[in-house]
mmCIF file of C-alpha atoms in Angstrom:
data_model
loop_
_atom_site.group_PDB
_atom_site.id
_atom_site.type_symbol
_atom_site.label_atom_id
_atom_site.label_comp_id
_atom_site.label_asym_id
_atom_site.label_seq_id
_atom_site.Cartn_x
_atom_site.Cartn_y
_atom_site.Cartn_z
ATOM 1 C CA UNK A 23 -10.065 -14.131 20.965
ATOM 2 C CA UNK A 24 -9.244 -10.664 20.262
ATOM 3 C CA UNK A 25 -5.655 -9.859 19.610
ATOM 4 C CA UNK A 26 -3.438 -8.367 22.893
ATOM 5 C CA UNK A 27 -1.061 -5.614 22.977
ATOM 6 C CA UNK A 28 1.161 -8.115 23.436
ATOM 7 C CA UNK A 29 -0.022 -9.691 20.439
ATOM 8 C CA UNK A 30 0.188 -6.941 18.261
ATOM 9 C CA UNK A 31 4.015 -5.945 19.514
ATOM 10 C CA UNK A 32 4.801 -9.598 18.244
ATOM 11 C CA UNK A 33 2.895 -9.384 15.122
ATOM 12 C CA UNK A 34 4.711 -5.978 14.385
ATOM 13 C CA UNK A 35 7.595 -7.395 15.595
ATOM 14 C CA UNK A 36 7.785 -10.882 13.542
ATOM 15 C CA UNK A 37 6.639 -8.589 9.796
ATOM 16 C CA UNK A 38 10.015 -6.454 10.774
ATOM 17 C CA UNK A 39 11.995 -9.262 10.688
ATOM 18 C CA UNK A 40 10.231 -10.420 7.351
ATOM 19 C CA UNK A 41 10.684 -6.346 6.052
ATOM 20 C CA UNK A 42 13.960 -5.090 7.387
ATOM 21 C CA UNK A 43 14.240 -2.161 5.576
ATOM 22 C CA UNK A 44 10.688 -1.154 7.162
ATOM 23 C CA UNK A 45 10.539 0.624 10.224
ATOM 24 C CA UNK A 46 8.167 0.308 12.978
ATOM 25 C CA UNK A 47 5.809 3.285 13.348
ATOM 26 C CA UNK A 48 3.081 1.615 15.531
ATOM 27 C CA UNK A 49 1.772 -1.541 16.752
ATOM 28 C CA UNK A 50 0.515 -3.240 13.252
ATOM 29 C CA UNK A 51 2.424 -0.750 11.415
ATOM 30 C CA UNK A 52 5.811 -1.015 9.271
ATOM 31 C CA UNK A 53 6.867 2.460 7.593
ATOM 32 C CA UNK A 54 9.745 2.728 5.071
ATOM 33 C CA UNK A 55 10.270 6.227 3.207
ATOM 34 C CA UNK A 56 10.977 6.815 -0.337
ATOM 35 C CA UNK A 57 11.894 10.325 -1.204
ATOM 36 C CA UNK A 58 8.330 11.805 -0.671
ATOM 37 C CA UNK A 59 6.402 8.773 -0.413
ATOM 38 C CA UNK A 60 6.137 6.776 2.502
ATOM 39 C CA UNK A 61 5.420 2.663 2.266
ATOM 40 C CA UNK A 62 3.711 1.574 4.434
ATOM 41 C CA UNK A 63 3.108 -2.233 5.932
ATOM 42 C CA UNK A 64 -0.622 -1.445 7.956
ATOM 43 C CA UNK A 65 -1.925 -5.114 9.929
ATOM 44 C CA UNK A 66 -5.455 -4.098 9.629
ATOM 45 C CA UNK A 67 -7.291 -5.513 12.440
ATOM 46 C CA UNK A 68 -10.449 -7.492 11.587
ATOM 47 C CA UNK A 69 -12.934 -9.311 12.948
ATOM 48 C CA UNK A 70 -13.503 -7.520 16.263
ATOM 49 C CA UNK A 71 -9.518 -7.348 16.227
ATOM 50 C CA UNK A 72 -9.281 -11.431 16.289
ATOM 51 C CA UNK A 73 -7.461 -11.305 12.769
ATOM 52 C CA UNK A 74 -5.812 -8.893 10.843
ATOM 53 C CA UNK A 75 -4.703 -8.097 7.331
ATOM 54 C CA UNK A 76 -2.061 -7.126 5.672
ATOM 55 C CA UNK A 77 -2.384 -4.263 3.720
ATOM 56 C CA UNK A 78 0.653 -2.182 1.847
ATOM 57 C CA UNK A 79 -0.136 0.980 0.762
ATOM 58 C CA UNK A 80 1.555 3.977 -0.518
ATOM 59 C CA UNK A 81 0.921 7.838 0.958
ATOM 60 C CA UNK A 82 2.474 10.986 -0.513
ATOM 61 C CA UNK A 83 3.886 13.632 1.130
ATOM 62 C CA UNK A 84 3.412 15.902 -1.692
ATOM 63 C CA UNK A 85 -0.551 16.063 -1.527
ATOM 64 C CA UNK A 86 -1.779 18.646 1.147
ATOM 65 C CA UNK A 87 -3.199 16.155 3.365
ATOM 66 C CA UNK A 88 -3.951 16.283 7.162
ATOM 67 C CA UNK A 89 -4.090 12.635 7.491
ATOM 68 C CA UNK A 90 -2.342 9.181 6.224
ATOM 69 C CA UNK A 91 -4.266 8.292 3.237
ATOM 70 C CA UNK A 92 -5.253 4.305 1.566
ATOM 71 C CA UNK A 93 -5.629 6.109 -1.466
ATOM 72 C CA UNK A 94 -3.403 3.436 -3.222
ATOM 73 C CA UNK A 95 -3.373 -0.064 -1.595
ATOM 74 C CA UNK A 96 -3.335 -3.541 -2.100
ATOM 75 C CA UNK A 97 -4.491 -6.392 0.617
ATOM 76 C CA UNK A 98 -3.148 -9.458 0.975
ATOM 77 C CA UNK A 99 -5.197 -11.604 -1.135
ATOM 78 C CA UNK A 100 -6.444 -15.088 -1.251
ATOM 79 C CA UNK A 101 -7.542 -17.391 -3.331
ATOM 80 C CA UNK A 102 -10.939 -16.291 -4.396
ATOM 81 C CA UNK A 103 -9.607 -12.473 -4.694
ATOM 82 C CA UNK A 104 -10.734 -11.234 -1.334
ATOM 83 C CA UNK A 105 -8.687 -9.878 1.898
ATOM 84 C CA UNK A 106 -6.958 -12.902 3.658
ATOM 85 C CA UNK A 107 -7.560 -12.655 7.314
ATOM 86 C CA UNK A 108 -4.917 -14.145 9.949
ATOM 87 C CA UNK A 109 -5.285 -15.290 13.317
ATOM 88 C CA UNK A 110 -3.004 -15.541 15.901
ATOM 89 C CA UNK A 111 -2.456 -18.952 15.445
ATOM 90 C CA UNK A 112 -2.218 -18.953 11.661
ATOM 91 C CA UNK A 113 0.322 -16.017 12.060
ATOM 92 C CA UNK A 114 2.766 -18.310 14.197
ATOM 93 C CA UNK A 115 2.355 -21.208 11.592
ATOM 94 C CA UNK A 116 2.441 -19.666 8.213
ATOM 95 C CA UNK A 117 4.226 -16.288 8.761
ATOM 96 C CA UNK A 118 6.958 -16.816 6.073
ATOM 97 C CA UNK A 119 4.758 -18.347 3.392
ATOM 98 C CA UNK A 120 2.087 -15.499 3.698
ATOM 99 C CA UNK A 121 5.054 -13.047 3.769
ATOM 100 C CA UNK A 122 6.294 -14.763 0.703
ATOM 101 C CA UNK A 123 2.538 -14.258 -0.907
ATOM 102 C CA UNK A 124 2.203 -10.795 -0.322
ATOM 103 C CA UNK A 125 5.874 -10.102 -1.755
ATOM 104 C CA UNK A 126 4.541 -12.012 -5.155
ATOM 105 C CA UNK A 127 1.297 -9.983 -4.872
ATOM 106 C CA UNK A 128 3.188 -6.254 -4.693
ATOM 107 C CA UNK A 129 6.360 -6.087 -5.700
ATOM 108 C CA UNK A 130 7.273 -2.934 -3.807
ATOM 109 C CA UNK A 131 7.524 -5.020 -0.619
ATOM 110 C CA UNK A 132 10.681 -6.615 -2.391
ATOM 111 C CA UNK A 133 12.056 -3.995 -4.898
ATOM 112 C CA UNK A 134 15.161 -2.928 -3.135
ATOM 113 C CA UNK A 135 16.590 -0.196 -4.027
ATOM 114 C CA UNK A 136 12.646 0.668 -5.039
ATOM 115 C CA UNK A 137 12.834 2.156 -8.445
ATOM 116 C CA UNK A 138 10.765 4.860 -10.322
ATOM 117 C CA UNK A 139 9.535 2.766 -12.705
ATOM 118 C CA UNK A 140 8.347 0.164 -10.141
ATOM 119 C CA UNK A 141 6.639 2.675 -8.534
ATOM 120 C CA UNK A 142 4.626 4.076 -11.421
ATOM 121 C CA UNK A 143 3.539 0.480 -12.208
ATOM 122 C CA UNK A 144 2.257 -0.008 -8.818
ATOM 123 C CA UNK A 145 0.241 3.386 -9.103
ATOM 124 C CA UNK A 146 -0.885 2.593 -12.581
ATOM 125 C CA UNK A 147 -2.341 -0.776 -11.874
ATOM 126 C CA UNK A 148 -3.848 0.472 -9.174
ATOM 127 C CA UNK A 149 -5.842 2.935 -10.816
ATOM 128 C CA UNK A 150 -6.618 0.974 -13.924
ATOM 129 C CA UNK A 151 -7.748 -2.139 -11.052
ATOM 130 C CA UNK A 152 -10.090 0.268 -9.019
ATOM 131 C CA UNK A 153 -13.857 0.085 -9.351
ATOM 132 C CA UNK A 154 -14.533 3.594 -8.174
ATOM 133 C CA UNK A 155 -13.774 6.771 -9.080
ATOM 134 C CA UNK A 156 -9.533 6.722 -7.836
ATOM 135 C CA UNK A 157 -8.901 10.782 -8.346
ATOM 136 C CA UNK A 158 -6.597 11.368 -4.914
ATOM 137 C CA UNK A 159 -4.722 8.293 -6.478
ATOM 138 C CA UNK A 160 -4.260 9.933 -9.978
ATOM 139 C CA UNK A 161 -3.541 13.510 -7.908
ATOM 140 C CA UNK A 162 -0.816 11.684 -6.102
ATOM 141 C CA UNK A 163 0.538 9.397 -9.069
ATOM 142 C CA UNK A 164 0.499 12.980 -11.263
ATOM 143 C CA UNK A 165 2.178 14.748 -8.268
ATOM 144 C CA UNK A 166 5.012 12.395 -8.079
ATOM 145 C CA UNK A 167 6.070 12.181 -11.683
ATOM 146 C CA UNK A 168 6.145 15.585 -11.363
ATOM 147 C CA UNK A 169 8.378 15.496 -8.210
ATOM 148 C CA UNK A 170 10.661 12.561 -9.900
ATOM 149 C CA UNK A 171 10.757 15.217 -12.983
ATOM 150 C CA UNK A 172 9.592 12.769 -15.640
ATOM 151 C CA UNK A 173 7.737 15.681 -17.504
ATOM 152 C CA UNK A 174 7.888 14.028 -20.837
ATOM 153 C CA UNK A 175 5.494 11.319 -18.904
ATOM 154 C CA UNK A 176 3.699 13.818 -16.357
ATOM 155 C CA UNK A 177 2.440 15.405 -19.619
ATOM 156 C CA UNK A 178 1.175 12.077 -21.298
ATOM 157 C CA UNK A 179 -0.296 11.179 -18.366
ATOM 158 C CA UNK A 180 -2.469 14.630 -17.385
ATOM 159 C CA UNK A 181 -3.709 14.376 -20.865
ATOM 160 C CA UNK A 182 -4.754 10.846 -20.391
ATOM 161 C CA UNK A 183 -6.466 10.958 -16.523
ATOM 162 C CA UNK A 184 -7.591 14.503 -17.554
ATOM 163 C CA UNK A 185 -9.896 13.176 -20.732
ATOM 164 C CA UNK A 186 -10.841 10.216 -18.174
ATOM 165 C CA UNK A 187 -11.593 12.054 -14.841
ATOM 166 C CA UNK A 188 -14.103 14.343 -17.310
ATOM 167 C CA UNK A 189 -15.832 11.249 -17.689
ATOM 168 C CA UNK A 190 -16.292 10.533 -13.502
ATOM 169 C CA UNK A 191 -20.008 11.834 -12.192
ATOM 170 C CA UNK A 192 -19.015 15.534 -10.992
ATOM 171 C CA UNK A 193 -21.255 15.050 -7.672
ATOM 172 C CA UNK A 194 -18.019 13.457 -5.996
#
C-alpha cells in the first residue's frame, strides 16, 4: 500500500527523534548544516512509494549548483550490499535497530560535534567506493578543503584526483 502523507509526516517525524540535531526540511527529509555543507537524512521512496530508503548524503554550498545534489551518498544497506527497503510496518517494528545500522554504516549520522577529518573520510571513501566516474564529488571534496583551509592537503589532493580524473573518458 503506498505510503500516506500521513505516513510520511510520521516517518519524518519518528527519524527526528532518532537524529535530533537534524532538522526537518520536508516530508522524508532531515537537514542538519555544517558550515557550507548541508547533511542531509533523504527517505527515498521506493517501490511505487510502498517503502522507502534511507539515504544520507552530503551537498555543498560552495559548488555553483541550481539544485540539491546525491553527488556523495550512502544507502542504508543490507546484508547482501544492496539498498534496504522499509515498509510501513517494518518501520514501526524495527525503527531503532535500523537507525542503529545506518549510524554503524556512516558515521556522520553520529559524529557530534562533526569534525573535519570525519568529513574528509566520508568524501574519500566515497570516491575511492564509486564505480563511475565521481568528478562533482572530487569538485566538492577539493572545494571544501579549500574552504576548511587545509591547503597543505588541498594541494596533495588536486595533484592526486588531477593525475586520476586525466585518466576518466573525456566524453562525460
Amino acid at each position: 500500500m503506498k505510503l500516506t502523507q500521513k505516513d510520511k509526516y510520521k516517518i519524518t517525524s519518528d527519524w527526528q527523534k532518532e537524529y535530533p540535531s537534524y532538522q526537518k526540511y520536508k516530508n522524508l527529509q532531515l537537514l542538519k548544516r555544517y558550515g557550507p555543507l548541508l547533511f542531509w537524512i533523504y527517505l527515498k521512496p521506493v517501490y511505487g512509494e510502498e517503502h522507502y530508503v534511507p539515504v544520507f548524503f552530503i551537498h555543498s554550498l560552495l559548488s555553483n549548483k541550481d539544485t540539491i545534489s546525491l553527488n556523495v551518498q550512502h544507502a542504508l544497506l543490507n546484508q547482501k550490499n544492496v539498498e534496504d527497503s522499509i515498509s510501513l510496518t517494518r518501520h514501526n517494528k524495527e525503527l531503532n535497530q535500523l537507525s542503529k545500522r545506518i549510524a554503524k554504516q556512516v558515521l556522520l549520522l553520529t559524529d557530534d560535534p562533526v569534525n573535519f577529518y570525519s568529513i574528509q573520510k566520508f568524501y574519500k571513501e566515497f570516491i575511492q567506493a564509486e564505480a563511475g566516474y565521481p568528478i562533482y564529488a572530487i569538485i566538492d571534496y577539493l572545494l571544501f578543503l579549500a574552504w576548511a583551509n587545509k591547503k597543505d592537503i588541498f594541494d596533495q589532493e588536486f595533484i592526486f584526483y588531477d593525475s586520476l580524473m586525466k585518466k576518466f573518458p573525456t566524453e562525460l
